[in-house]
CSV table of C-alpha atoms in Angstrom, one decimal:
chain,number,residue,atom,x,y,z
A,1,MET,CA,121.9,-126.4,-31.7
A,2,ALA,CA,122.1,-126.4,-35.5
A,3,VAL,CA,119.1,-124.7,-37.1
A,4,LEU,CA,117.8,-122.0,-34.7
A,5,LEU,CA,114.5,-123.2,-33.1
A,6,GLN,CA,112.9,-119.8,-33.7
A,7,GLN,CA,113.8,-119.9,-37.4
A,8,ALA,CA,112.6,-123.5,-37.8
A,9,ILE,CA,109.2,-122.6,-36.3
A,10,GLU,CA,108.8,-119.5,-38.5
A,11,VAL,CA,109.8,-121.3,-41.7
A,12,GLY,CA,107.5,-124.2,-40.8
A,13,LYS,CA,104.6,-121.8,-40.3
A,14,TYR,CA,105.4,-120.1,-43.6
A,15,VAL,CA,105.4,-123.4,-45.6
A,16,VAL,CA,102.1,-124.5,-44.0
A,17,THR,CA,100.6,-121.2,-44.9
A,18,GLN,CA,101.7,-121.4,-48.5
A,19,ARG,CA,100.3,-124.9,-48.8
A,20,LEU,CA,97.0,-123.9,-47.2
A,21,THR,CA,96.5,-121.1,-49.6
A,22,GLY,CA,97.2,-123.4,-52.5
A,23,ARG,CA,100.3,-121.7,-53.7
A,24,LYS,CA,102.4,-124.1,-55.7
A,25,ARG,CA,105.6,-122.1,-56.3
A,26,TYR,CA,106.9,-120.0,-53.4
A,27,PRO,CA,110.4,-119.0,-52.3
A,28,LEU,CA,112.0,-120.1,-49.0
A,29,VAL,CA,115.4,-118.3,-49.3
A,30,LEU,CA,116.0,-115.1,-51.2
A,31,MET,CA,119.6,-115.0,-52.6
A,32,LEU,CA,120.2,-111.2,-52.3
A,33,GLU,CA,123.4,-110.2,-54.1
A,34,PRO,CA,124.0,-106.5,-53.3
A,35,LEU,CA,127.2,-106.5,-55.5
A,36,PHE,CA,129.4,-108.8,-57.5
A,37,ARG,CA,132.8,-107.4,-56.5
A,38,CYS,CA,135.1,-109.5,-54.4
A,39,ASN,CA,138.5,-109.3,-52.8
A,40,LEU,CA,139.3,-112.9,-53.9
A,41,ALA,CA,139.3,-114.6,-57.3
A,42,CYS,CA,138.3,-118.2,-56.5
A,43,PRO,CA,138.7,-120.5,-59.5
A,44,GLY,CA,135.4,-122.2,-58.9
A,45,CYS,CA,133.3,-118.9,-58.8
A,46,GLY,CA,132.3,-116.9,-61.9
A,47,LYS,CA,130.8,-113.9,-60.2
A,48,ILE,CA,133.8,-111.5,-60.7
A,49,GLN,CA,133.8,-112.4,-64.4
A,50,HIS,CA,131.1,-109.8,-64.9
A,51,PRO,CA,132.1,-106.7,-66.9
A,52,THR,CA,133.7,-103.8,-65.0
A,53,ASP,CA,130.6,-101.6,-65.4
A,54,ILE,CA,128.6,-104.3,-63.6
A,55,LEU,CA,131.2,-104.9,-60.9
A,56,VAL,CA,131.2,-101.3,-59.8
A,57,GLN,CA,127.5,-101.3,-59.1
A,58,ASN,CA,125.7,-101.8,-55.7
A,59,LEU,CA,122.1,-102.4,-54.8
A,60,THR,CA,120.8,-99.6,-52.6
A,61,PRO,CA,119.3,-100.5,-49.2
A,62,ALA,CA,115.9,-99.4,-50.7
A,63,GLN,CA,116.3,-101.8,-53.6
A,64,CYS,CA,117.2,-104.6,-51.2
A,65,PHE,CA,114.2,-104.0,-49.0
A,66,ALA,CA,111.8,-103.8,-51.9
A,67,ALA,CA,113.1,-107.1,-53.3
A,68,VAL,CA,112.7,-108.8,-49.9
A,69,GLU,CA,109.2,-107.5,-49.4
A,70,GLU,CA,108.2,-108.4,-53.0
A,71,CYS,CA,109.6,-111.9,-52.7
A,72,GLY,CA,108.3,-112.6,-49.1
A,73,ALA,CA,110.8,-115.4,-48.3
A,74,PRO,CA,111.4,-115.8,-44.6
A,75,VAL,CA,115.2,-116.4,-45.1
A,76,VAL,CA,117.6,-114.0,-46.9
A,77,SER,CA,121.0,-115.2,-47.9
A,78,ILE,CA,123.4,-112.3,-48.8
A,79,PRO,CA,126.2,-113.7,-51.0
A,80,GLY,CA,128.2,-111.8,-53.6
A,81,GLY,CA,130.9,-111.1,-54.4
A,82,GLU,CA,131.9,-110.1,-50.9
A,83,PRO,CA,129.0,-108.4,-49.2
A,84,LEU,CA,131.3,-106.7,-46.6
A,85,LEU,CA,132.7,-104.6,-49.4
A,86,HIS,CA,129.3,-102.9,-49.7
A,87,PRO,CA,129.5,-99.4,-48.1
A,88,GLN,CA,125.9,-99.7,-46.7
A,89,ILE,CA,125.9,-103.4,-45.8
A,90,ASP,CA,125.2,-102.6,-42.1
A,91,GLU,CA,122.2,-100.5,-43.1
A,92,ILE,CA,120.9,-103.3,-45.3
A,93,VAL,CA,121.3,-105.9,-42.5
A,94,ARG,CA,119.7,-103.6,-39.9
A,95,GLY,CA,116.7,-103.1,-42.2
A,96,LEU,CA,116.3,-106.8,-42.7
A,97,VAL,CA,116.5,-107.6,-39.0
A,98,GLU,CA,113.8,-105.0,-38.4
A,99,ARG,CA,111.7,-106.9,-41.0
A,100,LYS,CA,112.4,-110.1,-39.0
A,101,LYS,CA,114.1,-111.9,-41.8
A,102,TYR,CA,116.6,-114.6,-41.0
A,103,ILE,CA,119.8,-113.4,-42.6
A,104,TYR,CA,122.9,-115.4,-43.6
A,105,LEU,CA,125.6,-112.9,-44.6
A,106,CYS,CA,128.1,-114.9,-46.6
A,107,THR,CA,131.7,-113.8,-46.3
A,108,ASN,CA,135.2,-115.0,-47.1
A,109,GLY,CA,136.2,-113.7,-43.7
A,110,ILE,CA,138.8,-111.2,-44.8
A,111,LEU,CA,136.9,-108.1,-43.7
A,112,LEU,CA,134.8,-109.8,-41.0
A,113,GLU,CA,136.7,-109.1,-37.8
A,114,LYS,CA,137.2,-105.4,-38.6
A,115,SER,CA,133.5,-105.1,-39.6
A,116,LEU,CA,132.0,-106.6,-36.5
A,117,SER,CA,131.5,-103.2,-34.8
A,118,LYS,CA,129.0,-102.3,-37.6
A,119,PHE,CA,126.6,-105.1,-36.5
A,120,THR,CA,124.6,-106.1,-33.4
A,121,PRO,CA,124.3,-109.8,-32.4
A,122,SER,CA,120.7,-111.0,-33.2
A,123,PRO,CA,119.0,-114.3,-33.6
A,124,TYR,CA,118.1,-113.0,-37.1
A,125,LEU,CA,121.7,-112.5,-38.2
A,126,THR,CA,124.2,-115.3,-39.0
A,127,PHE,CA,127.6,-114.8,-40.5
A,128,SER,CA,128.2,-117.7,-43.0
A,129,VAL,CA,132.0,-117.9,-43.4
A,130,HIS,CA,133.4,-119.6,-46.5
A,131,LEU,CA,135.8,-122.4,-45.6
A,132,ASP,CA,136.3,-125.2,-48.1
A,133,GLY,CA,138.6,-127.3,-45.9
A,134,LEU,CA,141.7,-127.2,-43.8
A,135,ARG,CA,144.4,-124.6,-44.3
A,136,GLU,CA,146.3,-126.0,-47.4
A,137,HIS,CA,143.1,-127.1,-49.2
A,138,HIS,CA,141.1,-123.9,-48.5
A,139,ASP,CA,143.9,-121.5,-49.5
A,140,LYS,CA,144.3,-123.5,-52.7
A,141,CYS,CA,140.5,-123.2,-53.4
A,142,VAL,CA,140.6,-119.4,-52.9
A,143,ASP,CA,144.0,-119.1,-54.7
A,144,ARG,CA,145.6,-117.1,-51.9
A,145,LYS,CA,147.7,-118.2,-49.0
A,146,GLY,CA,146.8,-117.1,-45.5
A,147,ILE,CA,143.0,-116.8,-46.0
A,148,PHE,CA,142.2,-119.8,-43.9
A,149,ASP,CA,143.9,-118.4,-40.8
A,150,ILE,CA,142.3,-115.0,-41.3
A,151,ALA,CA,138.8,-116.6,-41.6
A,152,VAL,CA,139.3,-118.8,-38.5
A,153,LYS,CA,140.5,-115.8,-36.5
A,154,ALA,CA,137.4,-113.8,-37.6
A,155,ILE,CA,135.1,-116.7,-36.6
A,156,LYS,CA,136.6,-116.7,-33.1
A,157,ALA,CA,136.3,-113.0,-32.8
A,158,ALA,CA,132.6,-113.0,-34.0
A,159,LYS,CA,131.7,-115.8,-31.6
A,160,ALA,CA,133.5,-113.9,-28.7
A,161,LYS,CA,131.2,-111.0,-29.4
A,162,GLY,CA,128.1,-113.1,-29.3
A,163,PHE,CA,127.3,-113.5,-33.1
A,164,ARG,CA,125.9,-116.6,-34.7
A,165,VAL,CA,128.4,-118.0,-37.1
A,166,THR,CA,128.2,-120.9,-39.5
A,167,THR,CA,130.6,-122.2,-42.1
A,168,ASN,CA,129.9,-122.7,-45.8
A,169,THR,CA,131.8,-125.4,-47.7
A,170,THR,CA,131.7,-126.3,-51.4
A,171,VAL,CA,132.9,-129.9,-52.1
A,172,PHE,CA,134.7,-130.4,-55.5
A,173,GLU,CA,135.9,-133.4,-57.4
A,174,GLY,CA,139.1,-134.8,-55.9
A,175,THR,CA,138.2,-133.9,-52.3
A,176,ASP,CA,139.7,-136.3,-49.9
A,177,PRO,CA,136.9,-137.7,-47.6
A,178,LYS,CA,139.2,-138.2,-44.6
A,179,GLU,CA,140.5,-134.6,-44.9
A,180,MET,CA,136.9,-133.4,-45.0
A,181,GLN,CA,136.1,-135.4,-41.9
A,182,ASP,CA,139.1,-133.9,-40.2
A,183,PHE,CA,137.9,-130.5,-41.3
A,184,PHE,CA,134.5,-131.1,-39.7
A,185,ASP,CA,136.2,-132.1,-36.5
A,186,PHE,CA,138.2,-128.9,-36.5
A,187,ILE,CA,135.2,-126.7,-37.1
A,188,ALA,CA,133.5,-128.4,-34.0
A,189,THR,CA,136.4,-126.9,-31.9
A,190,LEU,CA,135.5,-123.4,-32.9
A,191,GLY,CA,132.0,-123.5,-31.3
A,192,THR,CA,130.2,-122.5,-34.5
A,193,ASP,CA,126.4,-122.7,-34.9
A,194,GLY,CA,126.5,-125.2,-37.7
A,195,MET,CA,128.2,-126.2,-41.0
A,196,MET,CA,126.7,-126.0,-44.5
A,197,ILE,CA,128.0,-128.2,-47.3
A,198,SER,CA,127.1,-128.4,-51.0
A,199,PRO,CA,128.7,-129.9,-54.1
A,200,GLY,CA,130.1,-127.4,-56.6
A,201,TYR,CA,128.1,-126.4,-59.6
A,202,SER,CA,129.7,-125.9,-63.0
A,203,TYR,CA,129.4,-122.1,-63.5
A,204,ASP,CA,130.1,-121.4,-67.2
A,205,TRP,CA,132.1,-118.4,-66.2
A,206,ALA,CA,134.2,-120.1,-63.5
A,207,PRO,CA,137.9,-120.2,-64.5
A,208,ASP,CA,138.3,-123.8,-63.3
A,209,GLN,CA,136.0,-126.2,-65.1
A,210,GLU,CA,137.8,-129.4,-64.3
A,211,HIS,CA,136.8,-130.1,-60.7
A,212,PHE,CA,133.0,-130.0,-60.7
A,213,LEU,CA,131.3,-133.2,-59.6
A,214,LYS,CA,128.9,-135.3,-61.7
A,215,ARG,CA,125.8,-136.6,-60.0
A,216,GLU,CA,126.9,-140.2,-59.3
A,217,GLN,CA,130.3,-138.9,-58.2
A,218,THR,CA,128.6,-136.6,-55.8
A,219,LYS,CA,126.6,-139.3,-54.2
A,220,ALA,CA,129.6,-141.6,-53.8
A,221,LEU,CA,131.8,-138.9,-52.4
A,222,PHE,CA,129.2,-137.7,-49.9
A,223,ARG,CA,128.4,-141.2,-48.8
A,224,GLU,CA,132.1,-141.6,-47.9
A,225,ILE,CA,132.4,-138.2,-46.3
A,226,LEU,CA,129.2,-138.6,-44.1
A,227,ALA,CA,129.7,-142.3,-43.3
A,228,PRO,CA,130.7,-141.6,-39.6
A,229,LEU,CA,127.7,-139.4,-39.2
A,230,LYS,CA,125.3,-142.0,-40.6
A,231,ALA,CA,126.9,-144.7,-38.5
A,232,GLY,CA,126.4,-142.6,-35.3
A,233,LYS,CA,130.2,-142.3,-34.7
A,234,LYS,CA,130.1,-138.5,-35.2
A,235,ASN,CA,127.5,-135.9,-34.4
A,236,TRP,CA,128.7,-133.0,-36.6
A,237,ASN,CA,126.6,-129.9,-36.3
A,238,PHE,CA,125.1,-129.3,-39.8
A,239,ASN,CA,122.9,-126.3,-40.4
A,240,HIS,CA,120.8,-128.4,-42.8
A,241,ASN,CA,117.6,-130.3,-43.0
A,242,PRO,CA,118.8,-133.9,-42.6
A,243,LEU,CA,116.7,-134.9,-45.6
A,244,PHE,CA,119.0,-132.8,-47.8
A,245,LEU,CA,122.0,-134.8,-46.5
A,246,ASP,CA,120.1,-137.9,-47.4
A,247,PHE,CA,119.7,-136.5,-50.9
A,248,LEU,CA,123.5,-135.9,-51.2
A,249,THR,CA,124.2,-139.5,-50.3
A,250,GLY,CA,121.6,-140.9,-52.6
A,251,GLU,CA,119.2,-142.1,-50.0
A,252,LYS,CA,116.6,-139.5,-51.2
A,253,ASP,CA,115.8,-138.8,-54.8
A,254,TYR,CA,114.5,-135.2,-55.2
A,255,GLU,CA,113.6,-132.9,-58.1
A,256,CYS,CA,114.9,-129.4,-58.1
A,257,THR,CA,112.8,-126.6,-56.7
A,258,PRO,CA,114.4,-123.7,-58.7
A,259,TRP,CA,111.9,-121.1,-57.5
A,260,GLY,CA,112.7,-122.0,-53.9
A,261,SER,CA,115.9,-119.8,-53.9
A,262,PRO,CA,115.4,-116.9,-56.3
A,263,SER,CA,118.2,-114.5,-56.9
A,264,TYR,CA,118.1,-110.7,-57.0
A,265,SER,CA,121.1,-108.6,-57.9
A,266,VAL,CA,122.0,-105.3,-59.6
A,267,LEU,CA,120.8,-107.0,-62.9
A,268,GLY,CA,117.4,-107.9,-61.6
A,269,TRP,CA,115.7,-111.2,-60.9
A,270,GLN,CA,117.9,-113.9,-62.4
A,271,LYS,CA,116.2,-116.6,-64.5
A,272,PRO,CA,115.6,-119.3,-63.9
A,273,CYS,CA,117.7,-119.7,-60.8
A,274,TYR,CA,120.9,-118.6,-58.9
A,275,LEU,CA,123.1,-120.9,-60.9
A,276,LEU,CA,121.9,-120.5,-64.5
A,277,ASN,CA,122.6,-117.2,-66.3
A,278,GLU,CA,119.7,-116.9,-68.8
A,279,GLY,CA,118.9,-113.3,-68.3
A,280,HIS,CA,116.8,-111.3,-65.8
A,281,TYR,CA,113.3,-110.1,-65.1
A,282,GLU,CA,112.4,-106.8,-63.6
A,283,THR,CA,110.0,-108.2,-61.0
A,284,PHE,CA,109.7,-111.4,-58.9
A,285,GLN,CA,106.2,-112.0,-60.2
A,286,GLU,CA,107.5,-112.0,-63.8
A,287,LEU,CA,110.1,-114.6,-62.8
A,288,ILE,CA,107.4,-116.9,-61.4
A,289,ASP,CA,104.8,-116.3,-64.1
A,290,HIS,CA,106.9,-116.1,-67.2
A,291,THR,CA,109.5,-118.8,-66.6
A,292,ASP,CA,108.8,-122.2,-68.2
A,293,TRP,CA,109.7,-124.2,-65.2
A,294,SER,CA,109.2,-127.5,-67.1
A,295,LYS,CA,112.6,-126.8,-68.9
A,296,TYR,CA,114.6,-127.0,-65.7
A,297,GLY,CA,115.5,-129.8,-63.2
A,298,ARG,CA,116.8,-133.3,-63.9
A,299,SER,CA,113.5,-134.7,-65.2
A,300,SER,CA,113.4,-131.9,-67.8
A,301,GLY,CA,116.4,-133.4,-69.7
A,302,ASN,CA,118.1,-130.0,-69.6
A,303,PRO,CA,121.8,-130.9,-69.7
A,304,GLU,CA,122.6,-127.8,-67.6
A,305,CYS,CA,120.6,-129.4,-64.8
A,306,ALA,CA,121.7,-133.1,-65.1
A,307,ASP,CA,124.4,-133.1,-62.5
A,308,CYS,CA,123.3,-130.3,-60.3
A,309,MET,CA,122.7,-131.2,-56.6
A,310,VAL,CA,123.4,-127.8,-55.1
A,311,HIS,CA,121.7,-126.8,-51.9
A,312,CYS,CA,119.9,-123.7,-53.4
A,313,GLY,CA,117.9,-126.0,-55.7
A,314,TYR,CA,117.3,-129.0,-53.5
A,315,GLU,CA,117.2,-127.8,-49.9
A,316,PRO,CA,113.8,-126.1,-50.6
A,317,THR,CA,112.6,-129.5,-51.9
A,318,ALA,CA,113.8,-131.2,-48.7
A,319,ALA,CA,112.1,-128.5,-46.6
A,320,VAL,CA,108.8,-129.2,-48.2
A,321,ASP,CA,109.4,-133.0,-47.8
A,322,ALA,CA,110.1,-132.4,-44.1
A,323,MET,CA,106.5,-131.4,-43.6
A,324,GLN,CA,105.4,-135.0,-44.4
A,325,PRO,CA,104.3,-136.8,-41.2
A,326,GLN,CA,106.8,-139.6,-41.7
A,327,ASN,CA,109.7,-137.1,-41.9
A,328,MET,CA,108.8,-134.5,-39.3
A,329,MET,CA,110.6,-136.1,-36.4
A,330,ARG,CA,113.9,-136.2,-38.3
A,331,ALA,CA,113.5,-132.6,-39.3
A,332,ILE,CA,112.8,-131.6,-35.7
A,333,GLY,CA,115.9,-133.4,-34.7
A,334,SER,CA,118.0,-131.1,-36.8
A,335,VAL,CA,116.9,-128.2,-34.6
A,336,PHE,CA,118.7,-129.9,-31.8
A,337,GLY,CA,121.8,-131.0,-33.8
A,338,ILE,CA,120.6,-134.5,-34.2
A,339,ALA,CA,121.0,-135.6,-37.8
A,340,ASN,CA,119.8,-139.2,-37.6
């Protein structure tokens, strides 16, 4: 099963409730960043480029809980940095499980196996392990040899202890479609609970600015990568709404929903979204009320948004589209691992 049935039902109820109350802008996934520190320096990520005085800071559990309650999103993604470096990450996760939030704790896997004793398996907790491809490709992406093997060993250990585990893959320019298909086949042998994929976004602070995809490149590359899935030759287990995969291949044309995945960190509520660094608000309501949303998304003409097709901006759009009667059967199919 890809998307957990319990989660799909709760998120669906949440979306219907928001629409019935007439709320136009509401979050689906809170990107909760309890720290920016990391034990890797991936060329495609700009998070550790923050000044040292920012990198040493952590959100407290109380700050995390307050942000989650203020935002109200049913799903909480915990990226970083590396969340397992946080000294109270187990307390944070425990508190979110008690609040019945669906948590995706994003990790590069280095500390995962030794950290498993801190956590209890739960339908509300999923470890999302960063793997960008098979051994040689992934180790190149994270700029350190041996990380692929460490991450795979940690995935096996987590699954053996009864945890939900997904993988999280960023696709960059120059990715070989056949190698990515082989990677999907390999992940299927690990018994994971789904794969997540997204094209890379050009962070201004990322050391490597040469391998981010343009919009038409993205569509062409994902059409080739996902061709066996679309043809019914593969049944890869994606932890995605299938409409988002249609968007990646150019079969759907969506506008960004930047408020769908707000980001909260030691700096506050990032405006306007997880990917653009234009300052911060103190409260979530300020983010919603004071952001000029017409300045963002492809139709706005903002050059920063022109080529973005990242999941945090467009999967919320796909989730809302899935509530349309003509799309509901395909969306329900994703719960049972059926993409088409």
